[in-house]
Amino acid sequence: MKYYTSKQVSELLDKLNSYEPEIYEFPGSLLNNYLILPTEKTKGFIIKEIYLNEWSSTYNIRAFTKISKRIEKIIKEYSYENYDTALELFLNNF
């Protein structure tokens, strides 16, 4: 498993913003978690915080091309403003 720094994640988010993807942001213990949906020109990404200790975290990044049923469920809960349920689904499924 490869880990990424917050600077690397920030650079990825900056690059992706030019394609205007849908980005769902979830709070983490120190940093945020992201679900980024694919666009015509980019893949989608699941960016999940990995807690290391009280002072530091890192990220795991997974790319995908198709929106799975698990992702659809998270988006549905998020759109209904059930943020706690969406966060729980995100953390338990990825």
JSON list of C-alpha atoms in Angstrom, two decimals:
[
{"chain": "A", "resi": 1, "resn": "MET", "atom": "CA", "xyz": [0.00, 0.00, 0.00]},
{"chain": "A", "resi": 2, "resn": "LYS", "atom": "CA", "xyz": [1.40, 3.38, -0.98]},
{"chain": "A", "resi": 3, "resn": "TYR", "atom": "CA", "xyz": [0.92, 6.42, 1.23]},
{"chain": "A", "resi": 4, "resn": "TYR", "atom": "CA", "xyz": [0.73, 10.08, 0.23]},
{"chain": "A", "resi": 5, "resn": "THR", "atom": "CA", "xyz": [1.38, 13.36, 2.03]},
{"chain": "A", "resi": 6, "resn": "SER", "atom": "CA", "xyz": [-1.15, 16.14, 2.44]},
{"chain": "A", "resi": 7, "resn": "LYS", "atom": "CA", "xyz": [0.93, 18.19, -0.03]},
{"chain": "A", "resi": 8, "resn": "GLN", "atom": "CA", "xyz": [0.60, 15.47, -2.68]},
{"chain": "A", "resi": 9, "resn": "VAL", "atom": "CA", "xyz": [-3.16, 15.27, -2.10]},
{"chain": "A", "resi": 10, "resn": "SER", "atom": "CA", "xyz": [-3.44, 19.06, -2.32]},
{"chain": "A", "resi": 11, "resn": "GLU", "atom": "CA", "xyz": [-1.56, 19.01, -5.65]},
{"chain": "A", "resi": 12, "resn": "LEU", "atom": "CA", "xyz": [-3.89, 16.27, -6.97]},
{"chain": "A", "resi": 13, "resn": "LEU", "atom": "CA", "xyz": [-6.96, 18.25, -5.91]},
{"chain": "A", "resi": 14, "resn": "ASP", "atom": "CA", "xyz": [-5.57, 21.38, -7.60]},
{"chain": "A", "resi": 15, "resn": "LYS", "atom": "CA", "xyz": [-5.01, 19.47, -10.86]},
{"chain": "A", "resi": 16, "resn": "LEU", "atom": "CA", "xyz": [-8.46, 17.89, -10.75]},
{"chain": "A", "resi": 17, "resn": "ASN", "atom": "CA", "xyz": [-10.26, 21.18, -10.04]},
{"chain": "A", "resi": 18, "resn": "SER", "atom": "CA", "xyz": [-9.66, 22.32, -13.63]},
{"chain": "A", "resi": 19, "resn": "TYR", "atom": "CA", "xyz": [-11.91, 19.42, -14.76]},
{"chain": "A", "resi": 20, "resn": "GLU", "atom": "CA", "xyz": [-14.63, 20.46, -12.28]},
{"chain": "A", "resi": 21, "resn": "PRO", "atom": "CA", "xyz": [-15.38, 17.04, -10.79]},
{"chain": "A", "resi": 22, "resn": "GLU", "atom": "CA", "xyz": [-17.95, 16.46, -8.08]},
{"chain": "A", "resi": 23, "resn": "ILE", "atom": "CA", "xyz": [-16.03, 16.34, -4.82]},
{"chain": "A", "resi": 24, "resn": "TYR", "atom": "CA", "xyz": [-17.49, 15.02, -1.59]},
{"chain": "A", "resi": 25, "resn": "GLU", "atom": "CA", "xyz": [-15.49, 15.96, 1.48]},
{"chain": "A", "resi": 26, "resn": "PHE", "atom": "CA", "xyz": [-15.69, 14.10, 4.77]},
{"chain": "A", "resi": 27, "resn": "PRO", "atom": "CA", "xyz": [-13.98, 14.99, 8.06]},
{"chain": "A", "resi": 28, "resn": "GLY", "atom": "CA", "xyz": [-11.20, 12.75, 9.31]},
{"chain": "A", "resi": 29, "resn": "SER", "atom": "CA", "xyz": [-9.38, 12.60, 12.60]},
{"chain": "A", "resi": 30, "resn": "LEU", "atom": "CA", "xyz": [-6.76, 15.19, 11.56]},
{"chain": "A", "resi": 31, "resn": "LEU", "atom": "CA", "xyz": [-7.24, 15.65, 7.80]},
{"chain": "A", "resi": 32, "resn": "ASN", "atom": "CA", "xyz": [-10.21, 15.33, 5.45]},
{"chain": "A", "resi": 33, "resn": "ASN", "atom": "CA", "xyz": [-11.30, 12.39, 3.33]},
{"chain": "A", "resi": 34, "resn": "TYR", "atom": "CA", "xyz": [-12.46, 12.87, -0.26]},
{"chain": "A", "resi": 35, "resn": "LEU", "atom": "CA", "xyz": [-14.66, 11.08, -2.76]},
{"chain": "A", "resi": 36, "resn": "ILE", "atom": "CA", "xyz": [-14.06, 12.52, -6.22]},
{"chain": "A", "resi": 37, "resn": "LEU", "atom": "CA", "xyz": [-16.31, 11.33, -9.02]},
{"chain": "A", "resi": 38, "resn": "PRO", "atom": "CA", "xyz": [-14.85, 10.58, -12.45]},
{"chain": "A", "resi": 39, "resn": "THR", "atom": "CA", "xyz": [-15.28, 13.02, -15.33]},
{"chain": "A", "resi": 40, "resn": "GLU", "atom": "CA", "xyz": [-14.98, 12.44, -19.06]},
{"chain": "A", "resi": 41, "resn": "LYS", "atom": "CA", "xyz": [-11.26, 13.24, -18.86]},
{"chain": "A", "resi": 42, "resn": "THR", "atom": "CA", "xyz": [-10.26, 11.97, -15.41]},
{"chain": "A", "resi": 43, "resn": "LYS", "atom": "CA", "xyz": [-10.66, 8.96, -13.18]},
{"chain": "A", "resi": 44, "resn": "GLY", "atom": "CA", "xyz": [-12.47, 9.15, -9.88]},
{"chain": "A", "resi": 45, "resn": "PHE", "atom": "CA", "xyz": [-10.55, 8.97, -6.61]},
{"chain": "A", "resi": 46, "resn": "ILE", "atom": "CA", "xyz": [-11.13, 7.80, -3.08]},
{"chain": "A", "resi": 47, "resn": "ILE", "atom": "CA", "xyz": [-8.73, 9.68, -0.84]},
{"chain": "A", "resi": 48, "resn": "LYS", "atom": "CA", "xyz": [-8.78, 8.34, 2.68]},
{"chain": "A", "resi": 49, "resn": "GLU", "atom": "CA", "xyz": [-6.91, 9.56, 5.71]},
{"chain": "A", "resi": 50, "resn": "ILE", "atom": "CA", "xyz": [-4.80, 6.99, 7.55]},
{"chain": "A", "resi": 51, "resn": "TYR", "atom": "CA", "xyz": [-4.38, 7.92, 11.22]},
{"chain": "A", "resi": 52, "resn": "LEU", "atom": "CA", "xyz": [-0.80, 7.38, 12.46]},
{"chain": "A", "resi": 53, "resn": "ASN", "atom": "CA", "xyz": [-0.80, 9.02, 15.90]},
{"chain": "A", "resi": 54, "resn": "GLU", "atom": "CA", "xyz": [-2.09, 12.12, 17.71]},
{"chain": "A", "resi": 55, "resn": "TRP", "atom": "CA", "xyz": [0.12, 14.41, 15.61]},
{"chain": "A", "resi": 56, "resn": "SER", "atom": "CA", "xyz": [0.22, 12.93, 12.14]},
{"chain": "A", "resi": 57, "resn": "SER", "atom": "CA", "xyz": [-1.75, 11.25, 9.41]},
{"chain": "A", "resi": 58, "resn": "THR", "atom": "CA", "xyz": [-1.13, 10.17, 5.86]},
{"chain": "A", "resi": 59, "resn": "TYR", "atom": "CA", "xyz": [-3.35, 9.39, 2.88]},
{"chain": "A", "resi": 60, "resn": "ASN", "atom": "CA", "xyz": [-4.24, 6.37, 0.79]},
{"chain": "A", "resi": 61, "resn": "ILE", "atom": "CA", "xyz": [-5.48, 7.08, -2.73]},
{"chain": "A", "resi": 62, "resn": "ARG", "atom": "CA", "xyz": [-7.50, 4.69, -4.90]},
{"chain": "A", "resi": 63, "resn": "ALA", "atom": "CA", "xyz": [-8.54, 5.46, -8.46]},
{"chain": "A", "resi": 64, "resn": "PHE", "atom": "CA", "xyz": [-11.68, 4.13, -10.13]},
{"chain": "A", "resi": 65, "resn": "THR", "atom": "CA", "xyz": [-13.51, 4.56, -13.44]},
{"chain": "A", "resi": 66, "resn": "LYS", "atom": "CA", "xyz": [-17.02, 3.29, -12.68]},
{"chain": "A", "resi": 67, "resn": "ILE", "atom": "CA", "xyz": [-19.30, 4.41, -9.87]},
{"chain": "A", "resi": 68, "resn": "SER", "atom": "CA", "xyz": [-20.13, 1.35, -7.79]},
{"chain": "A", "resi": 69, "resn": "LYS", "atom": "CA", "xyz": [-23.30, 0.74, -5.78]},
{"chain": "A", "resi": 70, "resn": "ARG", "atom": "CA", "xyz": [-21.36, 1.55, -2.60]},
{"chain": "A", "resi": 71, "resn": "ILE", "atom": "CA", "xyz": [-20.40, 4.95, -3.99]},
{"chain": "A", "resi": 72, "resn": "GLU", "atom": "CA", "xyz": [-23.96, 5.58, -5.20]},
{"chain": "A", "resi": 73, "resn": "LYS", "atom": "CA", "xyz": [-25.21, 4.88, -1.67]},
{"chain": "A", "resi": 74, "resn": "ILE", "atom": "CA", "xyz": [-22.74, 7.37, -0.18]},
{"chain": "A", "resi": 75, "resn": "ILE", "atom": "CA", "xyz": [-23.73, 10.04, -2.70]},
{"chain": "A", "resi": 76, "resn": "LYS", "atom": "CA", "xyz": [-27.42, 9.43, -1.99]},
{"chain": "A", "resi": 77, "resn": "GLU", "atom": "CA", "xyz": [-26.97, 9.85, 1.78]},
{"chain": "A", "resi": 78, "resn": "TYR", "atom": "CA", "xyz": [-24.80, 12.93, 1.25]},
{"chain": "A", "resi": 79, "resn": "SER", "atom": "CA", "xyz": [-27.39, 14.51, -1.05]},
{"chain": "A", "resi": 80, "resn": "TYR", "atom": "CA", "xyz": [-30.08, 13.91, 1.59]},
{"chain": "A", "resi": 81, "resn": "GLU", "atom": "CA", "xyz": [-27.79, 15.73, 4.05]},
{"chain": "A", "resi": 82, "resn": "ASN", "atom": "CA", "xyz": [-27.29, 12.59, 6.12]},
{"chain": "A", "resi": 83, "resn": "TYR", "atom": "CA", "xyz": [-23.63, 13.47, 6.51]},
{"chain": "A", "resi": 84, "resn": "ASP", "atom": "CA", "xyz": [-22.99, 11.18, 9.47]},
{"chain": "A", "resi": 85, "resn": "THR", "atom": "CA", "xyz": [-24.42, 8.18, 7.60]},
{"chain": "A", "resi": 86, "resn": "ALA", "atom": "CA", "xyz": [-22.47, 9.09, 4.46]},
{"chain": "A", "resi": 87, "resn": "LEU", "atom": "CA", "xyz": [-19.25, 9.39, 6.48]},
{"chain": "A", "resi": 88, "resn": "GLU", "atom": "CA", "xyz": [-19.86, 6.06, 8.18]},
{"chain": "A", "resi": 89, "resn": "LEU", "atom": "CA", "xyz": [-20.49, 4.37, 4.81]},
{"chain": "A", "resi": 90, "resn": "PHE", "atom": "CA", "xyz": [-17.35, 5.98, 3.38]},
{"chain": "A", "resi": 91, "resn": "LEU", "atom": "CA", "xyz": [-15.13, 4.91, 6.28]},
{"chain": "A", "resi": 92, "resn": "ASN", "atom": "CA", "xyz": [-16.52, 1.37, 6.45]},
{"chain": "A", "resi": 93, "resn": "ASN", "atom": "CA", "xyz": [-16.44, 0.66, 2.70]},
{"chain": "A", "resi": 94, "resn": "PHE", "atom": "CA", "xyz": [-13.01, 1.95, 1.72]}
]
